CSV table of N, CA and C in Angstrom, one decimal:
chain,number,residue,atom,x,y,z
A,121,MET,N,2.9,-31.9,155.8
A,121,MET,CA,3.5,-32.7,156.7
A,121,MET,C,3.0,-34.1,156.6
A,122,ASP,N,3.8,-35.1,156.7
A,122,ASP,CA,3.5,-36.5,156.6
A,122,ASP,C,2.5,-36.9,157.7
A,123,ALA,N,1.5,-37.7,157.3
A,123,ALA,CA,0.5,-38.1,158.3
A,123,ALA,C,1.1,-38.9,159.5
A,124,ASP,N,2.1,-39.8,159.2
A,124,ASP,CA,2.7,-40.5,160.3
A,124,ASP,C,3.4,-39.6,161.3
A,125,MET,N,4.1,-38.6,160.7
A,125,MET,CA,4.8,-37.6,161.5
A,125,MET,C,3.9,-36.8,162.4
A,126,LEU,N,2.8,-36.4,161.9
A,126,LEU,CA,1.8,-35.7,162.6
A,126,LEU,C,1.2,-36.6,163.7
A,127,LYS,N,1.0,-37.8,163.4
A,127,LYS,CA,0.4,-38.7,164.4
A,127,LYS,C,1.4,-38.9,165.6
A,128,ASN,N,2.7,-39.0,165.2
A,128,ASN,CA,3.7,-39.2,166.3
A,128,ASN,C,3.9,-38.0,167.1
A,129,LEU,N,3.8,-36.8,166.5
A,129,LEU,CA,3.9,-35.5,167.3
A,129,LEU,C,2.7,-35.3,168.2
A,130,THR,N,1.6,-35.9,167.9
A,130,THR,CA,0.4,-35.7,168.8
A,130,THR,C,0.3,-36.8,169.8
A,131,ASP,N,1.3,-37.6,169.9
A,131,ASP,CA,1.3,-38.7,170.9
A,131,ASP,C,1.5,-38.0,172.3
A,132,PRO,N,0.7,-38.4,173.3
A,132,PRO,CA,0.8,-37.8,174.6
A,132,PRO,C,2.2,-37.8,175.2
A,133,ALA,N,2.9,-38.9,175.1
A,133,ALA,CA,4.3,-39.0,175.7
A,133,ALA,C,5.2,-38.0,175.0
A,134,VAL,N,5.1,-37.8,173.7
A,134,VAL,CA,5.9,-36.9,173.0
A,134,VAL,C,5.6,-35.4,173.4
A,135,LEU,N,4.3,-35.2,173.5
A,135,LEU,CA,3.9,-33.8,173.9
A,135,LEU,C,4.3,-33.5,175.3
A,136,PHE,N,4.2,-34.4,176.3
A,136,PHE,CA,4.7,-34.2,177.6
A,136,PHE,C,6.2,-34.0,177.6
A,137,PHE,N,7.0,-34.7,176.8
A,137,PHE,CA,8.4,-34.5,176.7
A,137,PHE,C,8.7,-33.1,176.3
A,138,PHE,N,8.1,-32.7,175.2
A,138,PHE,CA,8.4,-31.3,174.7
A,138,PHE,C,8.0,-30.3,175.7
A,139,LEU,N,6.9,-30.5,176.4
A,139,LEU,CA,6.4,-29.5,177.4
A,139,LEU,C,7.5,-29.5,178.5
A,140,GLY,N,8.1,-30.6,178.9
A,140,GLY,CA,9.2,-30.6,179.9
A,140,GLY,C,10.4,-29.9,179.4
A,141,VAL,N,10.7,-30.1,178.1
A,141,VAL,CA,11.9,-29.4,177.6
A,141,VAL,C,11.7,-27.9,177.6
A,142,VAL,N,10.5,-27.4,177.2
A,142,VAL,CA,10.2,-26.0,177.1
A,142,VAL,C,10.2,-25.4,178.5
A,143,ILE,N,9.7,-26.1,179.5
A,143,ILE,CA,9.7,-25.6,180.9
A,143,ILE,C,11.1,-25.5,181.4
A,144,GLY,N,11.9,-26.5,181.1
A,144,GLY,CA,13.4,-26.4,181.5
A,144,GLY,C,14.1,-25.3,180.8
A,145,LEU,N,13.8,-25.1,179.5
A,145,LEU,CA,14.5,-24.0,178.8
A,145,LEU,C,14.2,-22.6,179.3
A,146,ILE,N,12.9,-22.4,179.7
A,146,ILE,CA,12.6,-21.1,180.3
A,146,ILE,C,12.8,-21.0,181.8
A,147,ARG,N,13.4,-22.0,182.3
A,147,ARG,CA,13.8,-22.1,183.7
A,147,ARG,C,12.6,-21.7,184.7
A,148,SER,N,11.5,-22.3,184.4
A,148,SER,CA,10.3,-22.0,185.2
A,148,SER,C,10.4,-22.8,186.5
A,149,ASN,N,9.8,-22.2,187.5
A,149,ASN,CA,9.8,-22.9,188.8
A,149,ASN,C,8.4,-23.6,189.0
A,150,LEU,N,7.9,-24.2,188.0
A,150,LEU,CA,6.6,-24.9,187.9
A,150,LEU,C,6.6,-26.0,189.0
A,151,GLU,N,5.6,-25.9,189.8
A,151,GLU,CA,5.3,-27.0,190.8
A,151,GLU,C,3.9,-27.5,190.5
A,152,ILE,N,3.9,-28.8,190.3
A,152,ILE,CA,2.7,-29.5,190.0
A,152,ILE,C,2.2,-30.2,191.3
A,153,PRO,N,1.0,-29.9,191.7
A,153,PRO,CA,0.5,-30.6,192.9
A,153,PRO,C,0.5,-32.1,192.8
A,154,ALA,N,0.7,-32.8,193.9
A,154,ALA,CA,0.8,-34.2,193.9
A,154,ALA,C,-0.3,-35.0,193.2
A,155,PRO,N,-1.6,-34.6,193.5
A,155,PRO,CA,-2.7,-35.4,192.8
A,155,PRO,C,-2.7,-35.2,191.3
A,156,ILE,N,-2.3,-34.0,190.8
A,156,ILE,CA,-2.2,-33.8,189.4
A,156,ILE,C,-1.1,-34.6,188.8
A,157,ALA,N,0.1,-34.6,189.5
A,157,ALA,CA,1.2,-35.3,189.0
A,157,ALA,C,0.9,-36.8,188.9
A,158,LYS,N,0.2,-37.3,189.9
A,158,LYS,CA,-0.2,-38.7,189.9
A,158,LYS,C,-1.1,-39.0,188.7
A,159,PHE,N,-2.1,-38.2,188.5
A,159,PHE,CA,-3.0,-38.3,187.4
A,159,PHE,C,-2.3,-38.3,186.0
A,160,LEU,N,-1.4,-37.4,185.9
A,160,LEU,CA,-0.6,-37.3,184.6
A,160,LEU,C,0.3,-38.5,184.4
A,161,SER,N,0.8,-39.0,185.5
A,161,SER,CA,1.7,-40.3,185.4
A,161,SER,C,0.8,-41.5,185.0
A,162,LEU,N,-0.4,-41.6,185.6
A,162,LEU,CA,-1.3,-42.7,185.2
A,162,LEU,C,-1.7,-42.5,183.8
A,163,TYR,N,-2.0,-41.3,183.4
A,163,TYR,CA,-2.5,-41.1,182.0
A,163,TYR,C,-1.4,-41.5,181.0
A,164,LEU,N,-0.2,-41.1,181.2
A,164,LEU,CA,0.9,-41.4,180.3
A,164,LEU,C,1.1,-42.9,180.3
A,165,LEU,N,1.1,-43.6,181.4
A,165,LEU,CA,1.2,-45.1,181.5
A,165,LEU,C,0.1,-45.8,180.7
A,166,MET,N,-1.1,-45.3,180.9
A,166,MET,CA,-2.2,-45.9,180.1
A,166,MET,C,-2.1,-45.6,178.6
A,167,ALA,N,-1.7,-44.4,178.3
A,167,ALA,CA,-1.5,-44.1,176.8
A,167,ALA,C,-0.5,-45.0,176.2
A,168,LEU,N,0.7,-45.2,176.9
A,168,LEU,CA,1.7,-46.0,176.4
A,168,LEU,C,1.3,-47.5,176.3
A,169,GLY,N,0.6,-47.9,177.3
A,169,GLY,CA,0.1,-49.3,177.3
A,169,GLY,C,-0.9,-49.5,176.2
A,170,PHE,N,-1.8,-48.6,176.0
A,170,PHE,CA,-2.8,-48.7,174.9
A,170,PHE,C,-2.2,-48.7,173.6
A,171,LYS,N,-1.2,-47.8,173.4
A,171,LYS,CA,-0.5,-47.8,172.1
A,171,LYS,C,0.3,-49.1,171.9
A,172,GLY,N,0.9,-49.6,172.9
A,172,GLY,CA,1.7,-50.8,172.7
A,172,GLY,C,0.8,-52.0,172.5
A,173,GLY,N,-0.4,-52.0,173.2
A,173,GLY,CA,-1.4,-53.1,172.9
A,173,GLY,C,-1.9,-53.1,171.5
A,174,GLN,N,-2.2,-51.9,171.0
A,174,GLN,CA,-2.6,-51.8,169.6
A,174,GLN,C,-1.6,-52.3,168.6
A,175,ALA,N,-0.3,-51.9,168.9
A,175,ALA,CA,0.8,-52.4,168.0
A,175,ALA,C,1.0,-53.9,168.1
A,176,LEU,N,0.8,-54.4,169.3
A,176,LEU,CA,1.0,-55.9,169.4
A,176,LEU,C,-0.2,-56.6,168.8
A,177,SER,N,-1.4,-56.1,168.8
A,177,SER,CA,-2.5,-56.8,168.2
A,177,SER,C,-2.4,-56.8,166.7
A,178,GLU,N,-1.8,-55.7,166.1
A,178,GLU,CA,-1.6,-55.6,164.7
A,178,GLU,C,-0.4,-56.4,164.1
A,179,ALA,N,0.4,-56.9,165.0
A,179,ALA,CA,1.6,-57.6,164.6
A,179,ALA,C,1.4,-59.1,164.3
């Protein structure tokens, strides 16, 4: 597998997207407690911001 492809597949935003798709496909009634949902949202926002900042600094 190409190194860039593997790097993209291990990105937190992509992993959370695929997790959401899998949960939707199996029709799970998963309920995430509010504090955990808030933590995951902040984690994703920080991961996206960090990745964008790195790309901007390299441009």
